[in-house]
CSV table of C-alpha atoms and ligand atoms in Angstrom, one decimal:
chain,number,residue,atom,x,y,z
A,1,MET,CA,0.0,0.1,0.0
A,2,LYS,CA,1.2,3.6,-0.9
A,3,LYS,CA,0.6,6.4,1.7
A,4,ALA,CA,0.3,9.8,0.8
A,5,PHE,CA,2.4,12.1,3.5
A,6,LEU,CA,-0.7,14.7,3.5
A,7,THR,CA,-3.7,13.8,5.0
A,8,LEU,CA,-7.3,15.5,3.5
A,9,GLU,CA,-7.3,17.7,6.8
A,10,LYS,CA,-3.3,18.8,6.2
A,11,ALA,CA,-4.3,19.6,2.1
A,12,LYS,CA,-7.3,21.7,3.3
A,13,GLU,CA,-4.9,23.8,5.9
A,14,ILE,CA,-2.5,24.5,3.2
A,15,ASP,CA,-5.0,25.4,0.5
A,16,LYS,CA,-6.1,28.4,2.7
A,17,GLU,CA,-3.0,29.7,2.1
A,18,TYR,CA,-1.4,28.0,-1.2
A,19,SER,CA,-3.9,27.2,-4.0
A,20,THR,CA,-3.2,24.1,-6.0
A,21,PRO,CA,-1.3,22.8,-8.0
A,22,TYR,CA,1.9,22.4,-6.2
A,23,HIS,CA,4.7,20.2,-5.8
A,24,ILE,CA,5.4,19.4,-1.6
A,25,TYR,CA,8.6,17.8,-0.2
A,26,ASP,CA,8.7,15.7,3.1
A,27,GLU,CA,11.8,17.3,4.7
A,28,LYS,CA,11.7,14.5,7.7
A,29,SER,CA,11.7,11.6,5.3
A,30,ILE,CA,14.4,13.0,3.4
A,31,ILE,CA,17.0,13.6,6.2
A,32,GLU,CA,15.8,10.0,7.4
A,33,ASN,CA,16.7,8.7,3.9
A,34,VAL,CA,19.9,10.5,3.6
A,35,ARG,CA,21.1,9.2,7.0
A,36,ALA,CA,20.3,5.8,5.9
A,37,ILE,CA,22.4,6.2,2.6
A,38,ASN,CA,25.3,7.3,5.0
A,39,LYS,CA,25.0,4.5,7.1
A,40,ALA,CA,24.8,1.8,4.8
A,41,PHE,CA,28.1,3.2,3.4
A,42,SER,CA,29.9,4.4,6.7
A,43,TRP,CA,32.4,1.1,6.0
A,44,ASN,CA,33.9,3.3,3.4
A,45,LYS,CA,35.9,6.1,4.6
A,46,GLY,CA,35.7,8.8,1.8
A,47,PHE,CA,32.2,7.8,0.7
A,48,LYS,CA,30.0,10.6,-0.5
A,49,GLU,CA,26.8,10.8,-2.2
A,50,TYR,CA,26.5,13.9,-4.7
A,51,PHE,CA,23.1,14.4,-5.3
A,52,ALA,CA,21.8,14.8,-8.8
A,53,VAL,CA,20.8,18.4,-8.9
A,54,LYS,CA,18.9,18.0,-12.0
A,55,ALA,CA,16.3,15.7,-10.0
A,56,ASN,CA,15.1,18.7,-8.0
A,57,PRO,CA,17.5,21.9,-8.4
A,58,ASN,CA,15.6,23.6,-5.6
A,59,PRO,CA,18.2,25.2,-3.2
A,60,PHE,CA,16.3,25.0,-0.2
A,61,ILE,CA,16.3,21.1,-0.9
A,62,LEU,CA,19.9,21.3,-1.8
A,63,GLN,CA,20.6,23.3,1.6
A,64,ILE,CA,19.2,20.1,3.5
A,65,LEU,CA,21.1,17.4,1.8
A,66,LYS,CA,24.2,19.6,2.2
A,67,ALA,CA,23.9,19.9,6.0
A,68,GLU,CA,23.5,16.0,5.9
A,69,GLY,CA,27.0,15.5,4.4
A,70,CYS,CA,25.9,15.5,0.6
A,71,GLY,CA,27.8,16.7,-2.3
A,72,MET,CA,26.2,18.1,-5.6
A,73,ASP,CA,26.3,16.4,-8.9
A,74,CYS,CA,25.8,19.2,-11.6
A,75,SER,CA,25.7,19.0,-15.2
A,76,SER,CA,25.4,22.2,-16.5
A,77,MET,CA,26.1,26.0,-15.6
A,78,SER,CA,22.7,26.8,-13.8
A,79,GLU,CA,23.3,23.7,-11.6
A,80,LEU,CA,27.0,24.8,-10.8
A,81,VAL,CA,25.5,28.2,-9.9
A,82,LEU,CA,22.7,26.3,-7.3
A,83,SER,CA,25.6,24.5,-5.7
A,84,LYS,CA,27.9,27.3,-5.4
A,85,ALA,CA,25.1,29.5,-3.8
A,86,VAL,CA,24.2,27.1,-1.0
A,87,GLY,CA,27.8,27.2,-0.4
A,88,LEU,CA,29.3,24.3,-2.0
A,89,ASP,CA,32.7,24.5,-3.7
A,90,GLY,CA,35.9,22.1,-4.5
A,91,ASN,CA,35.4,18.4,-3.5
A,92,GLY,CA,31.6,19.2,-2.6
A,93,ILE,CA,30.7,19.4,-6.7
A,94,MET,CA,31.2,16.8,-9.2
A,95,PHE,CA,30.7,18.1,-12.6
A,96,SER,CA,29.5,15.1,-15.1
A,97,SER,CA,28.5,16.8,-18.5
A,98,ASN,CA,28.6,15.9,-22.0
A,99,ALA,CA,28.9,17.9,-25.2
A,100,THR,CA,30.1,20.4,-22.7
A,101,PRO,CA,30.6,23.7,-23.5
A,102,ALA,CA,34.2,25.4,-22.6
A,103,SER,CA,32.4,28.0,-20.2
A,104,GLU,CA,30.9,25.5,-17.9
A,105,TYR,CA,34.4,23.8,-17.9
A,106,LYS,CA,35.8,27.2,-17.1
A,107,TYR,CA,33.5,27.7,-14.0
A,108,ALA,CA,33.7,24.2,-12.8
A,109,ASN,CA,37.3,24.9,-12.5
A,110,LYS,CA,37.1,28.1,-10.8
A,111,LEU,CA,34.9,26.5,-8.1
A,112,GLY,CA,37.5,23.7,-7.7
A,113,ALA,CA,34.8,21.0,-8.9
A,114,ILE,CA,35.8,17.5,-9.7
A,115,ILE,CA,35.5,17.2,-13.5
A,116,ASN,CA,34.6,14.1,-15.2
A,117,LEU,CA,35.0,13.7,-18.4
A,118,ASP,CA,32.8,12.1,-20.7
A,119,ASP,CA,34.7,11.7,-24.1
A,120,PHE,CA,38.4,11.1,-25.0
A,121,THR,CA,38.2,14.5,-27.5
A,122,HIS,CA,37.5,16.6,-24.1
A,123,VAL,CA,41.1,15.8,-23.0
A,124,GLU,CA,42.6,18.3,-25.3
A,125,PHE,CA,39.6,20.4,-25.5
A,126,ILE,CA,39.7,21.0,-21.8
A,127,LYS,CA,43.5,21.3,-21.6
A,128,ASN,CA,43.2,23.8,-24.2
A,129,VAL,CA,40.3,25.8,-22.5
A,130,LEU,CA,41.9,25.6,-19.0
A,131,GLY,CA,45.6,25.6,-19.8
A,132,THR,CA,46.5,24.1,-16.3
A,133,LEU,CA,44.7,20.9,-15.2
A,134,PRO,CA,43.2,20.2,-11.8
A,135,LYS,CA,45.0,17.8,-10.0
A,136,LYS,CA,42.3,15.1,-9.6
A,137,MET,CA,39.9,14.5,-12.3
A,138,CYS,CA,37.2,11.9,-13.1
A,139,LEU,CA,36.6,9.9,-16.6
A,140,ARG,CA,33.3,8.2,-17.6
A,141,TYR,CA,33.2,4.6,-18.6
A,142,ASN,CA,31.2,2.9,-21.3
A,143,PRO,CA,31.6,-0.8,-21.5
A,144,GLY,CA,29.2,-1.0,-24.8
A,145,GLY,CA,26.8,-3.9,-25.5
A,146,VAL,CA,24.1,-4.7,-23.0
A,147,PHE,CA,24.4,-4.8,-19.1
A,148,GLU,CA,21.9,-7.3,-17.7
A,149,VAL,CA,21.4,-7.0,-13.8
A,150,CYS,CA,20.5,-10.4,-12.6
A,151,ASN,CA,17.1,-10.7,-12.6
A,152,GLY,CA,16.5,-9.4,-16.1
A,153,ILE,CA,16.8,-5.7,-15.8
A,154,MET,CA,18.8,-4.5,-18.7
A,155,ASP,CA,19.9,-1.2,-20.0
A,156,ASN,CA,21.8,-1.0,-23.4
A,157,PRO,CA,25.4,1.1,-22.9
A,158,GLY,CA,26.1,0.2,-26.4
A,159,ASP,CA,23.5,2.6,-27.5
A,160,ALA,CA,24.0,5.1,-25.1
A,161,LYS,CA,25.8,8.6,-25.9
A,162,TYR,CA,27.8,8.5,-22.6
A,163,GLY,CA,31.4,7.7,-21.6
A,164,MET,CA,34.2,6.3,-23.5
A,165,SER,CA,35.6,2.8,-24.1
A,166,LYS,CA,38.6,1.0,-21.9
A,167,GLU,CA,40.9,1.8,-24.4
A,168,GLN,CA,40.1,5.5,-24.6
A,169,MET,CA,40.1,5.6,-20.8
A,170,PHE,CA,43.6,4.3,-20.5
A,171,GLU,CA,45.2,6.5,-23.1
A,172,ALA,CA,43.2,9.5,-21.6
A,173,MET,CA,44.6,8.6,-17.9
A,174,LYS,CA,48.4,8.7,-19.6
A,175,ILE,CA,48.0,11.8,-21.6
A,176,LEU,CA,46.3,13.9,-18.4
A,177,LYS,CA,49.1,12.2,-16.1
A,178,GLY,CA,51.6,13.9,-18.6
A,179,TYR,CA,49.5,17.1,-18.2
A,180,GLY,CA,50.1,16.8,-14.4
A,181,VAL,CA,46.8,15.2,-13.0
A,182,GLU,CA,47.6,13.3,-10.2
A,183,GLU,CA,44.6,11.5,-9.1
A,184,PHE,CA,41.8,9.8,-11.1
A,185,GLY,CA,38.4,8.5,-10.5
A,186,ILE,CA,36.2,6.4,-12.7
A,187,HIS,CA,32.5,6.5,-13.1
A,188,ALA,CA,29.6,4.7,-14.9
A,189,PHE,CA,25.8,5.0,-15.4
A,190,LEU,CA,24.7,1.9,-17.0
A,191,ALA,CA,21.2,1.7,-15.9
A,192,SER,CA,18.3,3.9,-14.4
A,193,ASN,CA,15.6,3.1,-11.8
A,194,VAL,CA,16.7,-0.3,-11.2
A,195,LEU,CA,14.8,-1.8,-8.5
A,196,SER,CA,17.4,-4.4,-7.7
A,197,ASP,CA,19.9,-4.4,-4.5
A,198,LYS,CA,22.4,-5.9,-6.9
A,199,TYR,CA,22.9,-3.3,-9.3
A,200,TYR,CA,25.3,-1.1,-7.3
A,201,PRO,CA,27.3,-4.2,-6.1
A,202,MET,CA,27.6,-5.4,-9.8
A,203,LEU,CA,28.4,-1.7,-11.3
A,204,ALA,CA,31.0,-1.7,-8.2
A,205,LYS,CA,32.8,-4.7,-9.2
A,206,ILE,CA,33.0,-4.0,-12.7
A,207,LEU,CA,34.6,-0.5,-11.8
A,208,PHE,CA,37.1,-1.9,-9.1
A,209,GLU,CA,38.1,-4.3,-11.6
A,210,LEU,CA,38.9,-1.5,-14.1
A,211,ALA,CA,40.3,0.6,-11.8
A,212,VAL,CA,42.8,-2.3,-10.8
A,213,GLU,CA,43.5,-3.0,-14.1
A,214,ALA,CA,43.9,0.9,-15.1
A,215,HIS,CA,46.4,1.0,-12.4
A,216,GLU,CA,48.4,-1.6,-13.6
A,217,VAL,CA,48.5,-0.8,-17.3
A,218,THR,CA,48.7,3.0,-16.8
A,219,GLY,CA,50.6,3.5,-13.3
A,220,VAL,CA,47.8,6.4,-12.4
A,221,ASN,CA,46.9,6.6,-8.7
A,222,ILE,CA,43.0,5.6,-8.8
A,223,THR,CA,41.4,7.4,-5.7
A,224,PHE,CA,37.9,7.3,-6.1
A,225,VAL,CA,34.9,5.1,-8.4
A,226,ASN,CA,31.6,6.9,-8.7
A,227,LEU,CA,28.6,4.6,-9.0
A,228,SER,CA,26.6,7.5,-10.2
A,229,GLY,CA,22.7,7.0,-10.0
A,230,GLY,CA,20.3,4.6,-11.3
A,231,VAL,CA,19.0,3.0,-8.0
A,232,GLY,CA,15.4,2.7,-8.5
A,233,ILE,CA,12.2,3.4,-6.3
A,234,PRO,CA,8.8,1.8,-6.0
A,235,TYR,CA,6.7,3.7,-8.0
A,236,LYS,CA,4.1,1.0,-8.4
A,237,PRO,CA,2.3,-0.3,-5.2
A,238,GLU,CA,3.4,-3.7,-6.1
A,239,ASP,CA,7.1,-2.8,-6.5
A,240,GLU,CA,9.7,-4.0,-3.9
A,241,PRO,CA,11.7,-1.2,-2.8
A,242,CYS,CA,15.4,-1.4,-2.6
A,243,ASN,CA,17.2,-1.8,0.5
A,244,ILE,CA,20.1,0.5,0.8
A,245,ALA,CA,21.7,-1.4,3.8
A,246,ASN,CA,21.8,-4.4,1.6
A,247,ILE,CA,23.3,-2.4,-1.3
A,248,GLY,CA,25.9,-0.6,0.6
A,249,GLU,CA,26.7,-4.3,2.2
A,250,GLY,CA,26.9,-5.8,-1.5
A,251,VAL,CA,29.4,-3.1,-2.7
A,252,ARG,CA,31.6,-3.5,0.3
A,253,LYS,CA,31.9,-7.1,-0.4
A,254,ALA,CA,33.1,-6.2,-4.1
A,255,TYR,CA,35.4,-3.8,-2.4
A,256,GLU,CA,36.9,-6.5,-0.3
A,257,GLU,CA,37.1,-9.1,-3.0
A,258,VAL,CA,38.7,-6.7,-5.7
A,259,ILE,CA,40.0,-3.5,-4.0
A,260,VAL,CA,41.3,-4.9,-0.6
A,261,PRO,CA,44.0,-7.3,-2.1
A,262,SER,CA,45.3,-4.8,-5.2
A,263,SER,CA,47.8,-2.5,-4.6
A,264,LEU,CA,45.3,0.5,-4.8
A,265,GLY,CA,45.2,1.6,-1.4
A,266,ASP,CA,42.1,3.4,-0.3
A,267,VAL,CA,39.6,4.2,-2.9
A,268,ALA,CA,36.6,6.1,-1.9
A,269,VAL,CA,33.0,5.3,-3.1
A,270,LEU,CA,31.1,7.9,-4.6
A,271,THR,CA,27.4,7.9,-5.3
A,272,GLU,CA,25.0,10.3,-7.4
A,273,MET,CA,21.7,9.0,-6.5
A,274,GLY,CA,18.9,11.6,-7.5
A,275,ARG,CA,15.8,9.4,-7.8
A,276,PHE,CA,16.6,7.4,-4.9
A,277,VAL,CA,17.3,10.2,-2.4
A,278,MET,CA,14.3,12.4,-3.4
A,279,GLY,CA,11.5,10.8,-5.3
A,280,PRO,CA,9.2,9.2,-3.0
A,281,TYR,CA,9.6,12.5,-0.6
A,282,GLY,CA,7.7,14.6,-3.1
A,283,ALA,CA,4.3,14.9,-4.5
A,284,LEU,CA,2.4,16.8,-6.9
A,285,VAL,CA,-1.0,17.8,-5.3
A,286,THR,CA,-3.8,18.7,-8.0
A,287,LYS,CA,-7.6,19.2,-7.7
A,288,ALA,CA,-10.5,17.7,-9.8
A,289,VAL,CA,-11.9,20.6,-11.7
A,290,HIS,CA,-13.9,19.2,-14.8
A,291,PHE,CA,-15.6,15.7,-15.4
A,292,LYS,CA,-15.9,14.5,-18.8
A,293,HIS,CA,-18.0,11.5,-20.5
A,294,ILE,CA,-17.5,10.7,-24.1
A,295,TYR,CA,-16.0,7.3,-24.8
A,296,LYS,CA,-14.4,7.1,-21.4
A,297,GLU,CA,-14.5,9.1,-18.4
A,298,TYR,CA,-12.1,12.0,-17.8
A,299,VAL,CA,-11.4,13.9,-14.7
A,300,GLY,CA,-9.5,17.5,-15.5
A,301,CYS,CA,-7.5,18.5,-13.1
A,302,ASP,CA,-5.6,21.8,-12.4
A,303,ALA,CA,-1.8,20.5,-12.9
A,304,CYS,CA,-1.0,19.2,-16.6
A,305,ALA,CA,2.1,17.4,-18.0
A,306,VAL,CA,4.5,20.8,-17.8
A,307,ASN,CA,4.0,20.1,-14.1
A,308,LEU,CA,5.0,16.5,-14.1
A,309,MET,CA,6.5,15.2,-17.6
A,310,ARG,CA,6.9,11.4,-16.6
A,311,PRO,CA,3.7,10.1,-17.7
A,312,ALA,CA,3.5,11.8,-20.7
A,313,MET,CA,6.9,11.3,-21.9
A,314,TYR,CA,8.1,7.8,-20.6
A,315,GLY,CA,4.3,6.4,-19.9
A,316,ALA,CA,5.7,6.4,-16.7
A,317,TYR,CA,3.5,5.1,-13.6
A,318,HIS,CA,2.9,7.5,-11.0
A,319,HIS,CA,0.4,6.1,-8.3
A,320,ILE,CA,-2.4,8.2,-7.2
A,321,THR,CA,-4.3,8.9,-3.6
A,322,ILE,CA,-7.7,10.7,-3.5
A,323,LEU,CA,-6.9,12.3,-0.4
A,324,GLY,CA,-9.8,11.6,2.4
A,325,LYS,CA,-11.2,8.8,0.4
A,326,GLU,CA,-7.9,6.4,1.0
A,327,ASP,CA,-10.1,3.8,2.5
A,328,LYS,CA,-13.1,4.0,-0.1
A,329,PRO,CA,-13.3,1.0,-3.0
A,330,CYS,CA,-11.4,1.9,-6.0
A,331,ASP,CA,-14.2,0.9,-8.3
A,332,HIS,CA,-14.5,4.0,-10.8
A,333,LYS,CA,-12.1,3.7,-13.9
A,334,TYR,CA,-10.8,7.3,-15.0
A,335,ASP,CA,-8.3,8.8,-17.0
A,336,ILE,CA,-6.8,11.7,-14.9
A,337,THR,CA,-5.8,14.6,-17.5
A,338,GLY,CA,-4.3,17.9,-17.6
A,339,SER,CA,-5.2,20.8,-19.7
A,340,LEU,CA,-2.6,20.6,-22.6
A,341,CYS,CA,-3.7,20.6,-26.5
A,342,GLU,CA,-1.6,16.9,-26.4
A,343,ASN,CA,-3.5,13.6,-25.8
A,344,ASN,CA,-0.6,12.5,-23.9
A,345,ASP,CA,-1.4,14.7,-21.2
A,346,LYS,CA,-2.7,12.2,-18.9
A,347,PHE,CA,-1.3,11.4,-15.3
A,348,ALA,CA,-3.1,8.5,-15.5
A,349,ILE,CA,-4.8,5.8,-17.8
A,350,ASP,CA,-7.9,3.7,-17.2
A,351,ARG,CA,-6.9,4.0,-13.3
A,352,MET,CA,-9.4,2.5,-10.8
A,353,LEU,CA,-9.9,4.8,-8.3
A,354,PRO,CA,-12.3,5.7,-5.4
A,355,GLU,CA,-15.4,8.1,-6.9
A,356,ILE,CA,-14.0,11.5,-7.7
A,357,GLU,CA,-15.9,14.6,-6.7
A,358,ILE,CA,-15.2,18.2,-8.1
A,359,GLY,CA,-12.8,20.0,-5.8
A,360,ASP,CA,-11.0,16.6,-4.6
A,361,PHE,CA,-7.5,16.7,-3.8
A,362,ILE,CA,-5.8,14.6,-6.0
A,363,TYR,CA,-2.1,13.4,-4.9
A,364,ILE,CA,0.3,12.2,-7.3
A,365,HIS,CA,3.2,10.2,-5.6
A,366,ASP,CA,6.5,10.2,-6.0
A,367,THR,CA,7.5,13.5,-7.7
A,368,GLY,CA,10.4,14.5,-5.8
A,369,ALA,CA,13.0,13.5,-8.5
A,370,HIS,CA,12.6,14.2,-11.8
A,371,GLY,CA,9.1,16.1,-11.4
A,372,PHE,CA,9.2,19.8,-11.2
A,373,SER,CA,12.6,19.8,-12.7
A,374,MET,CA,12.0,18.5,-15.9
A,375,GLY,CA,8.8,21.1,-16.3
A,376,TYR,CA,8.4,23.4,-19.3
A,377,ASN,CA,6.0,26.0,-21.0
A,378,TYR,CA,4.0,24.5,-23.8
A,379,ASN,CA,0.6,26.1,-24.3
A,380,GLY,CA,2.0,29.1,-22.2
A,381,LYS,CA,1.2,27.1,-19.0
A,382,LEU,CA,3.3,28.4,-15.8
A,383,ARG,CA,5.5,26.1,-13.7
A,384,SER,CA,3.7,25.5,-10.1
A,385,LYS,CA,4.9,26.6,-6.5
A,386,GLU,CA,7.1,24.3,-4.6
A,387,LEU,CA,6.2,23.5,-0.9
A,388,LEU,CA,8.4,22.0,1.9
A,389,LEU,CA,6.8,20.2,4.7
A,390,LYS,CA,9.1,20.7,7.6
A,391,THR,CA,10.1,18.5,10.1
A,392,GLY,CA,7.9,20.3,12.7
A,393,GLY,CA,4.9,20.1,10.5
A,394,GLU,CA,5.0,23.5,9.0
A,395,VAL,CA,4.8,24.6,5.3
A,396,GLN,CA,7.2,26.7,4.0
A,397,LEU,CA,7.0,28.2,0.2
A,398,ILE,CA,10.2,27.3,-1.0
A,399,ARG,CA,9.4,28.5,-5.0
A,400,ARG,CA,6.6,30.8,-5.9
A,401,ALA,CA,4.7,29.8,-8.8
A,402,GLU,CA,5.6,31.4,-12.4
A,403,THR,CA,3.7,34.6,-13.2
A,404,ILE,CA,2.6,35.7,-16.6
A,405,GLU,CA,5.3,38.6,-16.1
A,406,ASP,CA,7.9,35.7,-15.9
A,407,TYR,CA,6.5,33.9,-18.9
A,408,LEU,CA,6.8,37.3,-20.8
A,409,ARG,CA,10.2,38.6,-19.5
A,410,THR,CA,12.1,37.0,-22.2
A,411,PHE,CA,10.4,39.1,-24.7
A,412,ASP,CA,12.0,42.6,-23.4
A,413,CYS,CA,14.0,43.0,-26.3
A,414,PHE,CA,10.1,43.8,-27.6
A,415,ASP,CA,8.2,46.8,-26.5
A,416,ILE,CA,4.6,45.5,-27.0
A,417,PHE,CA,4.0,44.6,-23.4
A,418,GLU,CA,5.3,48.1,-22.1
A,419,LYS,CA,1.8,49.4,-22.3
A,420,PHE,CA,-0.1,46.0,-22.3
A,421,ASP,CA,-3.6,46.0,-20.1
A,422,PHE,CA,-3.1,43.2,-17.9
A,423,GLU,CA,-6.4,43.5,-16.5
A,424,GLY,CA,-8.0,40.2,-16.1
A,425,SER,CA,-5.2,38.2,-17.2
A,426,ARG,CA,-3.3,37.5,-14.0
B,501,PLP,C1,20.8,11.7,-13.9
B,501,PLP,C2,22.1,11.4,-13.4
B,501,PLP,C3,22.0,10.8,-12.0
B,501,PLP,C4,20.9,10.6,-11.2
B,501,PLP,O1,20.0,9.8,-11.7
B,501,PLP,P1,19.0,8.9,-10.9
B,501,PLP,O2,18.3,8.0,-11.7
B,501,PLP,O3,18.2,10.1,-10.5
B,501,PLP,O4,19.4,8.3,-9.6
B,501,PLP,C5,23.5,10.7,-11.4
B,501,PLP,N1,24.4,10.8,-12.5
B,501,PLP,C6,24.5,11.5,-13.8
B,501,PLP,C7,25.5,11.5,-14.5
B,501,PLP,C8,23.3,11.7,-14.4
B,501,PLP,O5,23.1,12.0,-15.6
């Protein structure tokens, strides 16, 4: 059973101050979860979770994670700026991007971030851009082919645009060593949203073995292995959640098997989880505003795919709870839709739910990662507000909703809105 972290009473109380739609995040559970992650890997001296900022780029959230010891994994200029703004730099930032502009390498270097090179050609590119390279760098690996986690979950690294081959990695290490780089890390992201405790241990074994081989072949120091993200969350009620303690233990076994007997010395294990850190601890709350019956039963709500793109984009399942009707039978079949002129703008298709009435709070689960952050402005729709349910139960506005002025701001090269009468439009 998936349980909402808001009750109907709380939603009604919030509604007096903050109208729907909004994303809301549960601070207490976020903190408990990050503590469990840190505990699971506490056997490794250098362990650090670099939260994947793209999953939830809200500085209030980043501050909570930073206070629990997390660094930030950035992939763009804006994400670097956000991380710096919450007080991180140096080893607190991992910069993993691809097709990277020179300006971003420069700024990442200025912050002292650990730069993760995605491609062999970036070795010469970054040398030309920076002149002097940082002492510590990371390289992204792509083994090609297919990657299979024991229970049949597969991904297709051979089709992915990321990373470099083993030969390219070793060659890059030799060249970078010649350019003065003293410490290396290796990184790979081979599968996404994996609901298996075996993913990280399997990936760790591959990367640990690669680290040992790289050290033997090139003589470079490998001081960290970055397992990146990919640990899954139970979006569906029948999904079995991952057990982070088991995952940490599995990685420890691989470490003892491969790293301990090697001549590498201490190797820090790093992670860059986004979904696992934040996904379950956010929800999109929207209200039922219209009914429509044609060949199917539709419920129109005040959020749409611009607020949560995953169902429209990947057909992703997000569980729905009608607040206050948790114990009612799910005996009605609905499509829950937004108002975009796109037929994929549906949060749920043929979903069995309790009977919905106009004004009901529709609570869409698991939007804490890759939810708000994937938002866009199609149909001129505006981004929603974001709220934080604080540990003490109070609710804080951590981002206001976009306004029509925000939407029009990029037309300021144009004077047609200067004397425009906005009456009735806001
Ligand atoms: C997206 C991404 C992550 C986070 O992935 P999750 O599936 O949210 O855990 C981590 N590292 C890199 C480089 C990414 O692109």
